[in-house]
Each structure stands twice: as C-alpha cells, then as structure tokens.
C-alpha cells in the first residue's frame, strides 16, 4: 500500500510561499527607500533574510512537487517513509520492531507515532544521516524510540493513516 503526495496541498503551499515572497519584497523595497524616502535598515535586513529563506523553500517545494514516488509505503517487511527527516533517515522500519502506534499532537499537526524497539539500531542509522540533535531523547516511557509520520503531505489525515497502518500490520492478522 502506497501513499502519494497530495498535489492540492502542495499547490496551496506554493501559493502561500509566493504570497509571502511578494509581501516581503514589498517590505524590502519600502525599507530600502525605493518606494518611499525612508530608510529602515532593520526592516531591510529582516525582510531580505526572510525573502532568501522563502525563495529557497519555494524552490524546494517546486522540486518536491515533481517527485512522483510514494511518500509512505507499507510493505510486507515494514514501512518506508519520506514525510519527516527522521522517518526518511530511518529507511525501512521493520514490522517486528514496531511495538505500538499512537497519535501525537504537535502544534497544529497530528502525527502518527511509531514506537520502536531495537533502539540502538535505529538511533545508529538515523544519527549517521542526521545530526546527533535529531536523535537525542526521542524515547517514550517504555524506552521505545519514537519516529513520527505526518499526514500533511498525503491524501488522508492522521487518523485514517493510523487505521490503514493498523489494518496492514502483519501482527494484527
């Protein structure tokens, strides 16, 4: 079972980036004195930095939107995911290592949390691909390593994703 990028959500994100870029460009033009006779150095620096960051994010989003590979794949031997940096770095997460699933609210997003045994294996793989900060902590009260999956990039919400993962899980059959 595979879950692909939701093109509507990707397009909305691109339009948000474009709107913010236009707004920051106007602030930059105003604060540098091109539109008005006022020179505001702090506003110029902040809007300039914001503009560069948002242009970088826009380019990344446009490149990612062309990618047609699955964001999450449920396979007989495990789960592969590209929806968060940690899940992408983990590679194939074996069904035998998944002890539990849960939903976790973080900010405005609801995430599917995979509680993994074999902590040293996954921490080692993830720390090779990401910094040590990304793998420090991350344990639940039972000592299982937590990897989060977001449904914000795919066609279903977190509750539906969790239900589909539970239905596909070979341990439940």
XYZ file of C-alpha atoms in Angstrom:
173
model
C 0.000 0.000 0.000
C 1.436 3.357 -1.000
C 0.553 6.946 -0.128
C 1.466 9.687 -2.572
C 1.894 13.457 -2.304
C -1.374 15.392 -2.276
C -0.956 17.802 -5.172
C -3.658 20.179 -3.881
C -1.811 20.621 -0.558
C 1.478 21.140 -2.408
C -0.074 23.786 -4.657
C -1.558 25.601 -1.650
C 1.876 25.686 -0.023
C 3.424 27.119 -3.200
C 0.777 29.872 -3.330
C 1.391 30.704 0.335
C 5.132 30.974 -0.345
C 4.507 33.224 -3.357
C 2.203 35.482 -1.305
C 4.765 35.788 1.477
C 7.565 36.443 -1.025
C 5.561 39.273 -2.625
C 4.813 40.746 0.799
C 8.464 40.571 1.929
C 9.651 42.003 -1.383
C 7.319 44.988 -0.880
C 8.628 45.462 2.663
C 12.203 45.235 1.374
C 11.546 47.824 -1.351
C 9.856 50.150 1.109
C 12.502 49.777 3.823
C 15.399 50.411 1.421
C 13.866 53.721 0.339
C 12.974 52.750 -3.218
C 9.203 53.251 -2.724
C 9.355 55.900 -0.010
C 12.051 58.268 1.187
C 12.521 56.353 4.440
C 15.472 54.034 5.006
C 14.801 51.358 7.639
C 17.904 49.155 7.961
C 16.478 46.621 10.447
C 13.360 46.043 8.345
C 15.503 45.776 5.203
C 17.774 43.136 6.748
C 14.942 41.086 8.262
C 12.805 41.171 5.116
C 15.850 40.388 2.957
C 16.754 37.347 5.034
C 13.120 36.224 5.080
C 12.934 36.669 1.320
C 16.005 34.496 0.730
C 14.686 31.769 3.058
C 11.240 31.742 1.445
C 12.685 31.648 -2.082
C 14.787 28.651 -1.025
C 11.666 26.966 0.451
C 9.689 27.725 -2.731
C 12.360 26.156 -4.918
C 12.484 23.068 -2.657
C 8.685 22.769 -2.786
C 8.628 23.044 -6.579
C 11.300 20.356 -6.887
C 9.490 18.090 -4.398
C 6.176 18.562 -6.223
C 7.661 16.922 -9.323
C 8.616 13.808 -7.334
C 6.097 11.043 -8.080
C 7.479 8.379 -5.728
C 5.380 7.332 -2.707
C 5.701 9.376 0.476
C 4.802 6.381 2.677
C 4.942 2.734 1.604
C 3.529 -0.147 3.643
C 5.314 -3.327 2.605
C 5.186 -6.897 3.906
C 8.554 -6.417 5.630
C 7.975 -2.922 7.034
C 7.285 0.777 6.489
C 9.336 3.257 4.493
C 8.546 6.932 4.759
C 9.738 10.247 3.386
C 7.376 12.588 5.259
C 9.738 13.647 8.064
C 13.552 13.831 8.142
C 13.819 11.191 10.881
C 11.474 8.733 9.147
C 13.371 9.243 5.877
C 16.713 8.657 7.607
C 15.406 5.512 9.331
C 14.845 3.784 5.995
C 12.879 0.558 6.217
C 11.247 0.231 9.633
C 10.601 -3.458 10.240
C 7.176 -4.565 11.473
C 8.862 -6.710 14.136
C 10.479 -3.583 15.608
C 7.215 -1.620 15.834
C 5.820 -2.110 19.323
C 2.940 0.357 19.219
C 1.274 3.148 17.244
C -0.292 6.313 18.604
C -1.425 9.771 17.567
C 0.524 12.769 18.869
C -0.439 16.417 18.543
C 2.465 18.749 17.756
C 1.481 22.324 17.088
C -1.285 22.346 14.504
C -0.420 18.889 13.149
C -1.442 15.429 14.325
C 1.318 12.873 13.819
C 1.304 9.083 13.744
C 3.937 7.941 16.233
C 5.719 4.634 15.726
C 7.132 3.262 18.995
C 10.160 1.157 18.036
C 12.123 -1.456 19.907
C 15.712 -2.102 18.758
C 16.565 1.471 19.768
C 20.311 1.211 19.152
C 19.800 0.037 15.559
C 17.525 2.936 14.581
C 19.473 5.559 16.534
C 22.646 4.425 14.772
C 21.113 4.596 11.304
C 19.431 7.947 11.925
C 22.450 9.569 13.585
C 24.610 8.679 10.559
C 22.250 10.596 8.267
C 21.185 13.381 10.621
C 22.882 15.288 13.410
C 23.078 13.956 16.957
C 20.465 16.529 17.980
C 17.837 14.770 15.875
C 18.237 11.504 17.763
C 18.889 12.739 21.293
C 15.954 11.876 23.501
C 13.037 10.567 21.482
C 12.224 7.725 23.883
C 8.782 7.061 25.315
C 8.118 5.981 28.924
C 8.726 2.318 27.973
C 12.137 3.034 26.434
C 10.930 2.682 22.834
C 12.310 5.021 20.184
C 9.668 7.260 18.621
C 9.524 8.040 14.905
C 6.832 10.421 13.699
C 4.907 10.316 10.434
C 2.909 13.320 9.285
C -0.090 13.025 7.011
C 0.117 16.671 5.961
C 1.782 15.743 2.643
C -0.555 12.908 1.637
C -4.211 12.431 0.683
C -5.513 11.311 4.081
C -5.448 12.612 7.640
C -3.504 11.110 10.553
C -6.436 9.086 11.902
C -7.016 7.461 8.504
C -3.302 6.810 8.088
C -3.127 5.141 11.508
C -6.171 2.972 10.693
C -4.623 1.895 7.380
C -1.278 1.096 9.043
C -3.049 -0.974 11.717
C -5.069 -2.818 9.083
C -1.930 -3.586 7.039
C 0.211 -4.579 10.028
C 1.001 -8.331 9.789
C 0.994 -8.579 13.613
C -2.759 -7.864 13.566
C -3.577 -10.652 11.101
